[in-house]
Amino acid sequence: MSLGKEELAAAIARDIPTGSFVNLGIGQPTSVADYLEDDAAVVLHTENGMLNMGPAAVGDQVDPDLTNAGKIPVVELPGCSYFHHADSFAMMRGGHLDVCVMGAYQVSATGDLANWHTGAPDAIPAVGGAMDLATGAKRVFVMMNLLTKDGRPKLVPECTYPLTGVACVDRVYTDMATFDITPEGVVVLATHGPTFADLEELLDVPLIAATGH
Amino acid sequence: MTTVCSATEAVADIADGSTVLVSGFGMAGMPVELIDALISQGATDLTVVSNNAGNGDTGLAALLAKRRVRKMICSFPRQFDSWVFDGLYRSGEIELEVVPQGTLAERLRAAGAGIPAFFCPTGAGTMLADGKETREIDGRLHVLEYALPGDVALVGAHRADRLGNVVYRKTARNFGPVMATAARTTIVQVADVVATGQLDPEAIVTPSIFVDRIVPVGGQA
């Protein structure tokens, strides 16, 4: 069986090393926070300027001066800190952030990421911190469905959408399988439903079976 | 020397064609009262630098709606509530320069720190590097990015003392401190102004040297 969104978020949360500084992208990646165990001691970074960000604010906790990168009101956790934008992005670009999790339109076999712009003529381009995260985080995890709604693979030989970053993705978590992007090629770490042979059939990308599979 | 004045007085000398740095991430840290004063003042043909291109119908969105802005330099214009910008952009009434968020912050920081340009890995190999000088440094491609100074910065902060030292509140800090350093004239709106010496010197985020005008506007203190 392929993984649902919640199972996917839980799987990513399990793979984040204890004590990591982590940025979760806007949208689906935000849900990874719901599956981080307290004893994992993961510190969440939000690029608008906070470390040790807490969950969404409810009721009278809502403070318009305290939001996450998606502009959703959140709360503080003990030990939180605030900082300005230049410091916040120094944390990424300077290699201080251990992991980021982002969504994607496409990931290439060599780890190019496309997730900010469809390139459509009528689209208004908006990049936010996506390029900084892709370039700066020590490890870039992508969370996405393996196929588009009309059944085309999103893990591709080369991205056709405008790039967010070149050779920046380390791991791709999808509903059907988890992949590592390595110098040797795309390694299938785990499958969720389809067999390795099914994936080879489905994708136009050479695949390597993980050792021990 | 920092002066404490009204919003109307603070924005009186902003000229047509100015580059205006506007703090805020969404509405958090958005200097709404200063922008309202700028709308009344009437300056036009502005270039505005801000993270977003207006939310809803107030603050920066209101300035855009008055068609006072020729060009928007920002990282994330497209949002669920950016209908004012979206309309102007689609009808070709506003120019847009999209800059990665961290590069935007660093270009502002550089402007305030006397660094005219810097090589940055962000955006290398993407369409946002098209036409820009690049250089391989330590085996990695970098893009030459230029400092982004403003004629004036409009900053939303929390509290100031009469000398012009400024503190912020929670994530409303965002672009305020870097923009305050990057403009020839920095105008900061605050909820309240306290006597000099009443702010903890260890907690001051923007020292008064970067601040020209303080505008108390009331609100959450």
Short mmCIF file of C-alpha atoms in Angstrom, two decimals:
data_model
loop_
_atom_site.label_atom_id
_atom_site.label_comp_id
_atom_site.label_asym_id
_atom_site.label_seq_id
_atom_site.Cartn_x
_atom_site.Cartn_y
_atom_site.Cartn_z
CA MET A 1 0.00 0.00 0.00
CA SER A 2 1.24 3.46 -0.80
CA LEU A 3 1.69 5.86 2.11
CA GLY A 4 -0.91 8.47 3.02
CA LYS A 5 0.10 12.05 3.79
CA GLU A 6 0.16 11.39 7.53
CA GLU A 7 2.25 8.24 7.20
CA LEU A 8 4.66 10.08 4.94
CA ALA A 9 5.01 12.91 7.46
CA ALA A 10 5.59 10.35 10.24
CA ALA A 11 8.24 8.56 8.17
CA ILE A 12 10.14 11.79 7.60
CA ALA A 13 9.87 12.75 11.28
CA ARG A 14 11.42 9.38 12.24
CA ASP A 15 14.42 10.02 9.97
CA ILE A 16 15.30 13.44 11.40
CA PRO A 17 18.29 12.97 13.70
CA THR A 18 17.92 13.82 17.39
CA GLY A 19 18.85 17.41 18.17
CA SER A 20 18.63 18.65 14.59
CA PHE A 21 17.86 22.22 13.61
CA VAL A 22 15.11 21.84 11.01
CA ASN A 23 13.10 24.06 8.68
CA LEU A 24 9.79 22.68 7.45
CA GLY A 25 8.50 24.26 4.25
CA ILE A 26 5.09 25.84 3.82
CA GLY A 27 2.22 23.43 3.14
CA GLN A 28 2.47 19.68 3.54
CA PRO A 29 5.99 19.62 5.07
CA THR A 30 4.64 21.62 8.03
CA SER A 31 2.75 18.47 9.08
CA VAL A 32 6.05 16.69 9.83
CA ALA A 33 6.14 18.70 13.08
CA ASP A 34 3.09 16.78 14.33
CA TYR A 35 5.13 13.54 14.34
CA LEU A 36 8.35 14.75 15.99
CA GLU A 37 8.74 13.12 19.41
CA ASP A 38 9.59 15.42 22.32
CA ASP A 39 12.70 13.40 23.13
CA ALA A 40 13.98 13.95 19.60
CA ALA A 41 14.80 17.49 20.78
CA VAL A 42 14.40 18.85 17.26
CA VAL A 43 14.54 22.64 17.08
CA LEU A 44 12.29 24.13 14.41
CA HIS A 45 13.52 27.18 12.51
CA THR A 46 11.11 29.50 10.77
CA GLU A 47 12.74 31.81 8.25
CA ASN A 48 10.78 34.86 9.28
CA GLY A 49 12.97 34.88 12.36
CA MET A 50 12.55 32.34 15.14
CA LEU A 51 14.12 29.17 16.55
CA ASN A 52 12.20 26.72 18.74
CA MET A 53 8.94 27.60 17.10
CA GLY A 54 5.91 25.91 18.66
CA PRO A 55 2.68 24.63 17.12
CA ALA A 56 -0.16 26.69 15.69
CA ALA A 57 -1.74 29.14 18.14
CA VAL A 58 -5.34 28.60 19.17
CA GLY A 59 -7.88 30.96 20.70
CA ASP A 60 -6.39 33.75 22.76
CA GLN A 61 -2.85 32.50 22.04
CA VAL A 62 -3.11 34.15 18.62
CA ASP A 63 -0.68 37.09 18.36
CA PRO A 64 -0.33 38.88 14.99
CA ASP A 65 3.35 39.53 15.81
CA LEU A 66 4.10 35.79 16.08
CA THR A 67 3.65 33.74 12.92
CA ASN A 68 5.38 31.00 10.97
CA ALA A 69 6.68 31.37 7.41
CA GLY A 70 3.20 30.59 6.11
CA LYS A 71 1.95 33.57 8.15
CA ILE A 72 -0.03 31.21 10.41
CA PRO A 73 -0.03 32.31 14.08
CA VAL A 74 2.13 30.02 16.22
CA VAL A 75 3.33 29.88 19.85
CA GLU A 76 6.73 29.98 21.53
CA LEU A 77 8.48 26.96 22.99
CA PRO A 78 10.82 27.33 25.98
CA GLY A 79 14.24 28.41 24.76
CA CYS A 80 12.92 30.10 21.65
CA SER A 81 14.77 33.06 20.17
CA TYR A 82 13.99 35.81 17.70
CA PHE A 83 16.33 37.32 15.10
CA HIS A 84 16.23 39.45 11.99
CA HIS A 85 16.11 38.20 8.42
CA ALA A 86 19.81 38.52 7.61
CA ASP A 87 20.63 36.32 10.61
CA SER A 88 17.81 33.93 9.77
CA PHE A 89 19.17 33.32 6.29
CA ALA A 90 22.76 33.20 7.54
CA MET A 91 21.55 30.16 9.47
CA MET A 92 20.67 28.52 6.14
CA ARG A 93 23.33 29.80 3.80
CA GLY A 94 26.03 29.50 6.44
CA GLY A 95 25.41 25.78 6.78
CA HIS A 96 23.99 25.86 10.30
CA LEU A 97 20.61 24.33 9.49
CA ASP A 98 20.74 20.52 9.54
CA VAL A 99 17.64 19.57 7.55
CA CYS A 100 14.96 21.23 5.50
CA VAL A 101 11.84 19.54 4.16
CA MET A 102 10.19 21.02 1.08
CA GLY A 103 7.55 20.10 -1.45
CA ALA A 104 8.40 19.88 -5.16
CA TYR A 105 6.96 20.02 -8.65
CA GLN A 106 9.92 17.96 -9.87
CA VAL A 107 13.22 16.50 -8.70
CA SER A 108 15.84 15.39 -11.23
CA ALA A 109 17.97 12.27 -11.06
CA THR A 110 20.93 14.44 -10.09
CA GLY A 111 19.06 16.24 -7.32
CA ASP A 112 17.98 19.41 -9.11
CA LEU A 113 14.88 20.83 -7.45
CA ALA A 114 11.95 22.65 -9.07
CA ASN A 115 9.39 23.91 -6.58
CA TRP A 116 8.89 27.67 -6.90
CA HIS A 117 7.48 28.53 -10.30
CA THR A 118 5.50 26.70 -12.96
CA GLY A 119 6.97 28.93 -15.65
CA ALA A 120 3.46 29.45 -17.05
CA PRO A 121 3.20 32.81 -18.86
CA ASP A 122 0.41 34.07 -16.57
CA ALA A 123 2.02 32.87 -13.32
CA ILE A 124 3.29 35.49 -10.87
CA PRO A 125 6.73 34.28 -9.79
CA ALA A 126 7.23 34.12 -6.01
CA VAL A 127 10.31 32.43 -4.59
CA GLY A 128 10.38 33.34 -0.88
CA GLY A 129 13.07 31.37 0.93
CA ALA A 130 12.94 28.26 -1.26
CA MET A 131 16.23 28.91 -3.08
CA ASP A 132 18.02 29.83 0.13
CA LEU A 133 16.83 26.63 1.80
CA ALA A 134 17.69 24.46 -1.19
CA THR A 135 21.17 25.96 -1.36
CA GLY A 136 21.90 26.33 2.32
CA ALA A 137 20.48 23.48 4.39
CA LYS A 138 22.98 20.67 5.06
CA ARG A 139 20.41 18.08 3.98
CA VAL A 140 17.45 18.79 1.72
CA PHE A 141 14.52 16.40 1.99
CA VAL A 142 11.69 16.56 -0.53
CA MET A 143 8.17 15.41 0.35
CA MET A 144 5.89 14.82 -2.62
CA ASN A 145 3.68 12.38 -4.46
CA LEU A 146 5.70 10.38 -6.97
CA LEU A 147 3.20 11.12 -9.75
CA THR A 148 1.29 14.21 -10.80
CA LYS A 149 -2.50 14.13 -10.67
CA ASP A 150 -2.51 13.04 -14.33
CA GLY A 151 -0.04 10.25 -13.67
CA ARG A 152 3.29 11.69 -14.85
CA PRO A 153 6.43 11.03 -12.77
CA LYS A 154 7.80 13.93 -10.71
CA LEU A 155 11.19 12.22 -10.33
CA VAL A 156 12.59 12.95 -13.78
CA PRO A 157 15.81 12.77 -15.81
CA GLU A 158 15.85 16.59 -16.04
CA CYS A 159 13.47 19.16 -14.59
CA THR A 160 11.27 20.94 -17.12
CA TYR A 161 10.03 23.51 -14.59
CA PRO A 162 12.30 26.43 -13.60
CA LEU A 163 14.92 25.32 -11.07
CA THR A 164 15.05 26.24 -7.41
CA GLY A 165 18.51 24.77 -6.93
CA VAL A 166 21.05 22.62 -8.76
CA ALA A 167 22.08 19.21 -7.34
CA CYS A 168 20.73 20.16 -3.92
CA VAL A 169 18.26 17.38 -3.01
CA ASP A 170 19.54 14.57 -0.79
CA ARG A 171 16.43 12.47 -0.29
CA VAL A 172 12.96 12.22 -1.82
CA TYR A 173 10.06 10.88 0.25
CA THR A 174 7.06 9.90 -1.83
CA ASP A 175 3.85 7.97 -1.35
CA MET A 176 5.28 5.04 -3.37
CA ALA A 177 8.96 4.93 -2.40
CA THR A 178 11.82 6.74 -0.71
CA PHE A 179 14.87 7.64 -2.78
CA ASP A 180 18.37 8.82 -1.99
CA ILE A 181 20.07 11.02 -4.58
CA THR A 182 23.72 9.92 -4.55
CA PRO A 183 26.78 10.56 -6.73
CA GLU A 184 26.27 7.01 -8.06
CA GLY A 185 22.63 7.62 -8.94
CA VAL A 186 19.12 7.32 -7.54
CA VAL A 187 18.96 4.69 -4.81
CA VAL A 188 15.60 3.18 -3.85
CA LEU A 189 15.73 3.12 -0.04
CA ALA A 190 12.25 1.77 0.59
CA THR A 191 9.16 0.93 -1.41
CA HIS A 192 5.56 1.42 -0.32
CA GLY A 193 3.41 -0.77 -2.55
CA PRO A 194 5.16 -0.95 -5.92
CA THR A 195 8.09 -3.32 -6.38
CA PHE A 196 11.53 -2.17 -7.49
CA ALA A 197 10.66 -3.50 -10.96
CA ASP A 198 7.39 -1.52 -10.94
CA LEU A 199 9.33 1.66 -10.15
CA GLU A 200 11.83 0.97 -12.93
CA GLU A 201 8.87 0.61 -15.30
CA LEU A 202 7.21 3.78 -14.02
CA LEU A 203 10.21 6.12 -13.97
CA ASP A 204 12.44 7.30 -16.77
CA VAL A 205 15.38 7.37 -14.35
CA PRO A 206 17.94 4.59 -13.74
CA LEU A 207 17.42 3.17 -10.25
CA ILE A 208 19.81 1.42 -7.88
CA ALA A 209 18.54 -1.03 -5.28
CA ALA A 210 19.64 -0.21 -1.75
CA THR A 211 22.12 -2.65 -0.28
CA GLY A 212 20.23 -5.31 1.63
CA HIS A 213 17.05 -5.08 -0.47
CA MET B 1 20.22 63.14 16.00
CA THR B 2 16.93 61.29 16.15
CA THR B 3 13.72 63.28 16.26
CA VAL B 4 10.39 62.13 17.67
CA CYS B 5 7.59 63.39 15.45
CA SER B 6 4.22 62.64 13.90
CA ALA B 7 3.80 60.30 10.95
CA THR B 8 2.87 63.26 8.73
CA GLU B 9 6.03 65.16 9.69
CA ALA B 10 8.18 62.05 9.36
CA VAL B 11 7.28 61.32 5.73
CA ALA B 12 6.95 64.95 4.55
CA ASP B 13 10.21 65.03 2.58
CA ILE B 14 9.93 61.69 0.77
CA ALA B 15 10.41 62.58 -2.90
CA ASP B 16 8.78 61.20 -6.02
CA GLY B 17 10.89 58.39 -7.48
CA SER B 18 12.33 57.35 -4.11
CA THR B 19 13.33 53.82 -3.24
CA VAL B 20 11.38 52.98 -0.09
CA LEU B 21 12.28 49.99 2.11
CA VAL B 22 9.17 48.71 3.89
CA SER B 23 9.57 46.26 6.77
CA GLY B 24 7.18 43.45 7.54
CA PHE B 25 6.51 39.82 6.79
CA GLY B 26 2.89 39.79 5.80
CA MET B 27 1.34 42.23 8.26
CA ALA B 28 3.75 41.41 11.12
CA GLY B 29 6.06 44.41 11.39
CA MET B 30 4.27 46.31 8.62
CA PRO B 31 4.46 50.08 9.35
CA VAL B 32 0.83 50.73 8.47
CA GLU B 33 0.58 54.23 9.99
CA LEU B 34 3.72 55.41 8.16
CA ILE B 35 2.39 54.04 4.88
CA ASP B 36 -0.96 55.74 5.44
CA ALA B 37 0.91 59.01 5.99
CA LEU B 38 2.92 58.42 2.81
CA ILE B 39 -0.32 57.87 0.88
CA SER B 40 -1.65 61.22 2.17
CA GLN B 41 1.68 62.91 1.40
CA GLY B 42 1.32 61.87 -2.22
CA ALA B 43 4.81 60.75 -3.29
CA THR B 44 4.61 58.64 -6.42
CA ASP B 45 6.73 56.72 -8.95
CA LEU B 46 8.21 54.83 -5.99
CA THR B 47 10.31 51.70 -5.97
CA VAL B 48 9.29 49.66 -2.94
CA VAL B 49 11.44 46.94 -1.39
CA SER B 50 9.54 44.60 0.91
CA ASN B 51 9.26 40.86 1.45
CA ASN B 52 5.72 40.67 0.13
CA ALA B 53 3.73 42.85 -2.25
CA GLY B 54 0.92 43.78 0.09
CA ASN B 55 -1.70 41.80 1.98
CA GLY B 56 -5.40 42.54 1.94
CA ASP B 57 -6.25 46.20 1.43
CA THR B 58 -4.22 47.97 4.13
CA GLY B 59 -0.57 48.96 4.56
CA LEU B 60 1.56 48.34 1.48
CA ALA B 61 -1.48 47.06 -0.45
CA ALA B 62 -3.17 50.45 0.04
CA LEU B 63 -0.11 52.26 -1.35
CA LEU B 64 -0.10 49.94 -4.37
CA ALA B 65 -3.83 50.46 -4.90
CA LYS B 66 -3.19 54.24 -5.18
CA ARG B 67 -0.79 53.46 -8.06
CA ARG B 68 2.12 55.20 -6.34
CA VAL B 69 4.53 52.32 -6.90
CA ARG B 70 6.35 51.91 -10.21
CA LYS B 71 8.38 48.87 -9.21
CA MET B 72 8.18 46.23 -6.50
CA ILE B 73 11.31 44.40 -5.35
CA CYS B 74 10.29 41.47 -3.18
CA SER B 75 10.69 37.74 -2.58
CA PHE B 76 7.09 36.56 -2.39
CA PRO B 77 4.43 38.70 -4.12
CA ARG B 78 1.88 35.96 -4.76
CA GLN B 79 -0.29 35.16 -1.74
CA PHE B 80 -3.90 34.32 -1.08
CA ASP B 81 -4.57 37.94 -0.12
CA SER B 82 -2.34 39.80 -2.62
CA TRP B 83 -5.21 40.71 -4.95
CA VAL B 84 -4.14 44.37 -5.26
CA PHE B 85 -0.66 43.50 -6.53
CA ASP B 86 -1.94 40.62 -8.67
CA GLY B 87 -4.33 42.96 -10.52
CA LEU B 88 -1.67 45.61 -11.15
CA TYR B 89 0.86 43.02 -12.30
CA ARG B 90 -1.51 41.28 -14.69
CA SER B 91 -2.53 44.60 -16.24
CA GLY B 92 1.12 45.58 -16.69
CA GLU B 93 0.89 48.54 -14.32
CA ILE B 94 3.76 47.53 -12.03
CA GLU B 95 7.26 46.16 -12.53
CA LEU B 96 8.41 43.20 -10.45
CA GLU B 97 11.89 42.10 -9.43
CA VAL B 98 11.78 38.79 -7.57
CA VAL B 99 14.73 38.22 -5.23
CA PRO B 100 15.31 35.14 -3.06
CA GLN B 101 14.34 36.07 0.49
CA GLY B 102 17.79 35.58 1.99
CA THR B 103 19.45 37.40 -0.88
CA LEU B 104 17.01 40.29 -0.36
CA ALA B 105 17.97 40.42 3.33
CA GLU B 106 21.68 40.19 2.56
CA ARG B 107 21.55 42.88 -0.16
CA LEU B 108 19.96 45.17 2.42
CA ARG B 109 22.50 44.17 5.06
CA ALA B 110 25.32 44.81 2.58
CA ALA B 111 23.93 48.26 1.78
CA GLY B 112 23.93 49.14 5.45
CA ALA B 113 27.39 47.72 6.01
CA GLY B 114 29.21 49.42 3.14
CA ILE B 115 29.59 46.27 1.06
CA PRO B 116 28.72 47.18 -2.56
CA ALA B 117 28.29 43.60 -3.79
CA PHE B 118 28.91 40.02 -2.80
CA PHE B 119 29.03 36.53 -4.28
CA CYS B 120 26.13 34.37 -3.14
CA PRO B 121 25.41 30.69 -3.85
CA THR B 122 21.63 31.13 -3.70
CA GLY B 123 19.99 31.09 -7.11
CA ALA B 124 23.07 29.90 -9.01
CA GLY B 125 21.98 27.90 -12.04
CA THR B 126 18.40 29.22 -11.86
CA MET B 127 16.54 31.80 -13.94
CA LEU B 128 16.98 34.36 -11.14
CA ALA B 129 20.69 34.38 -12.00
CA ASP B 130 20.07 35.05 -15.70
CA GLY B 131 22.26 37.89 -16.93
CA LYS B 132 24.20 38.11 -13.68
CA GLU B 133 27.95 37.70 -13.29
CA THR B 134 28.89 34.35 -11.75
CA ARG B 135 32.09 32.94 -10.35
CA GLU B 136 33.14 29.51 -9.17
CA ILE B 137 34.57 29.78 -5.66
CA ASP B 138 35.77 26.68 -3.80
CA GLY B 139 34.25 24.50 -6.51
CA ARG B 140 30.79 26.01 -6.21
CA LEU B 141 28.99 28.45 -8.49
CA HIS B 142 28.11 31.86 -7.00
CA VAL B 143 26.11 34.82 -8.27
CA LEU B 144 27.23 38.43 -7.95
CA GLU B 145 24.54 40.30 -6.04
CA TYR B 146 24.56 44.06 -5.48
CA ALA B 147 23.73 45.96 -2.32
CA LEU B 148 20.20 47.35 -2.19
CA PRO B 149 20.18 50.75 -0.50
CA GLY B 150 17.04 52.77 0.10
CA ASP B 151 16.40 56.49 0.09
CA VAL B 152 14.11 55.92 3.02
CA ALA B 153 13.19 52.99 5.26
CA LEU B 154 9.76 52.70 6.88
CA VAL B 155 10.08 50.30 9.79
CA GLY B 156 7.45 48.89 12.12
CA ALA B 157 8.91 48.18 15.57
CA HIS B 158 7.76 47.83 19.16
CA ARG B 159 9.32 50.48 21.37
CA ALA B 160 11.97 53.17 21.24
CA ASP B 161 13.65 55.51 23.68
CA ARG B 162 13.88 59.23 22.93
CA LEU B 163 17.43 58.77 21.68
CA GLY B 164 16.17 56.43 18.95
CA ASN B 165 17.21 53.02 20.25
CA VAL B 166 14.68 50.44 19.08
CA VAL B 167 13.38 47.06 20.19
CA TYR B 168 11.03 44.78 18.29
CA ARG B 169 8.40 42.26 19.20
CA LYS B 170 8.55 38.53 18.31
CA THR B 171 8.60 37.68 14.58
CA ALA B 172 7.54 41.24 13.71
CA ARG B 173 11.30 42.00 13.88
CA ASN B 174 11.90 40.33 10.48
CA PHE B 175 13.34 42.91 8.02
CA GLY B 176 13.25 45.92 10.38
CA PRO B 177 16.81 45.82 11.72
CA VAL B 178 18.47 45.34 8.31
CA MET B 179 16.31 47.92 6.56
CA ALA B 180 17.02 50.43 9.34
CA THR B 181 20.72 50.25 8.43
CA ALA B 182 20.23 50.38 4.66
CA ALA B 183 18.49 53.72 4.02
CA ARG B 184 19.65 57.33 3.99
CA THR B 185 16.67 58.23 6.16
CA THR B 186 15.20 55.67 8.55
CA ILE B 187 11.76 56.27 10.02
CA VAL B 188 10.58 53.87 12.73
CA GLN B 189 7.04 53.65 14.03
CA VAL B 190 6.64 52.24 17.53
CA ALA B 191 3.81 51.59 19.95
CA ASP B 192 5.41 53.88 22.50
CA VAL B 193 8.48 55.97 23.26
CA VAL B 194 10.17 55.73 26.67
CA ALA B 195 12.69 58.02 28.34
CA THR B 196 16.32 57.56 27.37
CA GLY B 197 17.84 54.96 29.65
CA GLN B 198 14.62 53.04 30.11
CA LEU B 199 15.50 50.33 27.55
CA ASP B 200 17.89 47.57 28.64
CA PRO B 201 21.11 48.35 26.69
CA GLU B 202 21.74 44.59 26.33
CA ALA B 203 18.38 44.13 24.60
CA ILE B 204 18.50 46.99 22.08
CA VAL B 205 18.27 45.55 18.56
CA THR B 206 18.60 48.69 16.44
CA PRO B 207 20.97 51.24 17.99
CA SER B 208 19.98 54.88 17.58
CA ILE B 209 22.76 55.64 15.07
CA PHE B 210 20.63 53.92 12.41
CA VAL B 211 17.44 55.81 13.25
CA ASP B 212 16.49 59.32 12.08
CA ARG B 213 12.84 59.68 13.06
CA ILE B 214 10.67 57.93 15.63
CA VAL B 215 6.90 58.01 15.30
CA PRO B 216 4.83 56.84 18.27
CA VAL B 217 1.55 55.41 16.99
CA GLY B 218 0.11 53.68 20.05
CA GLY B 219 -1.26 50.16 19.97
CA GLN B 220 0.13 47.07 21.68
CA ALA B 221 2.88 48.02 24.12
#
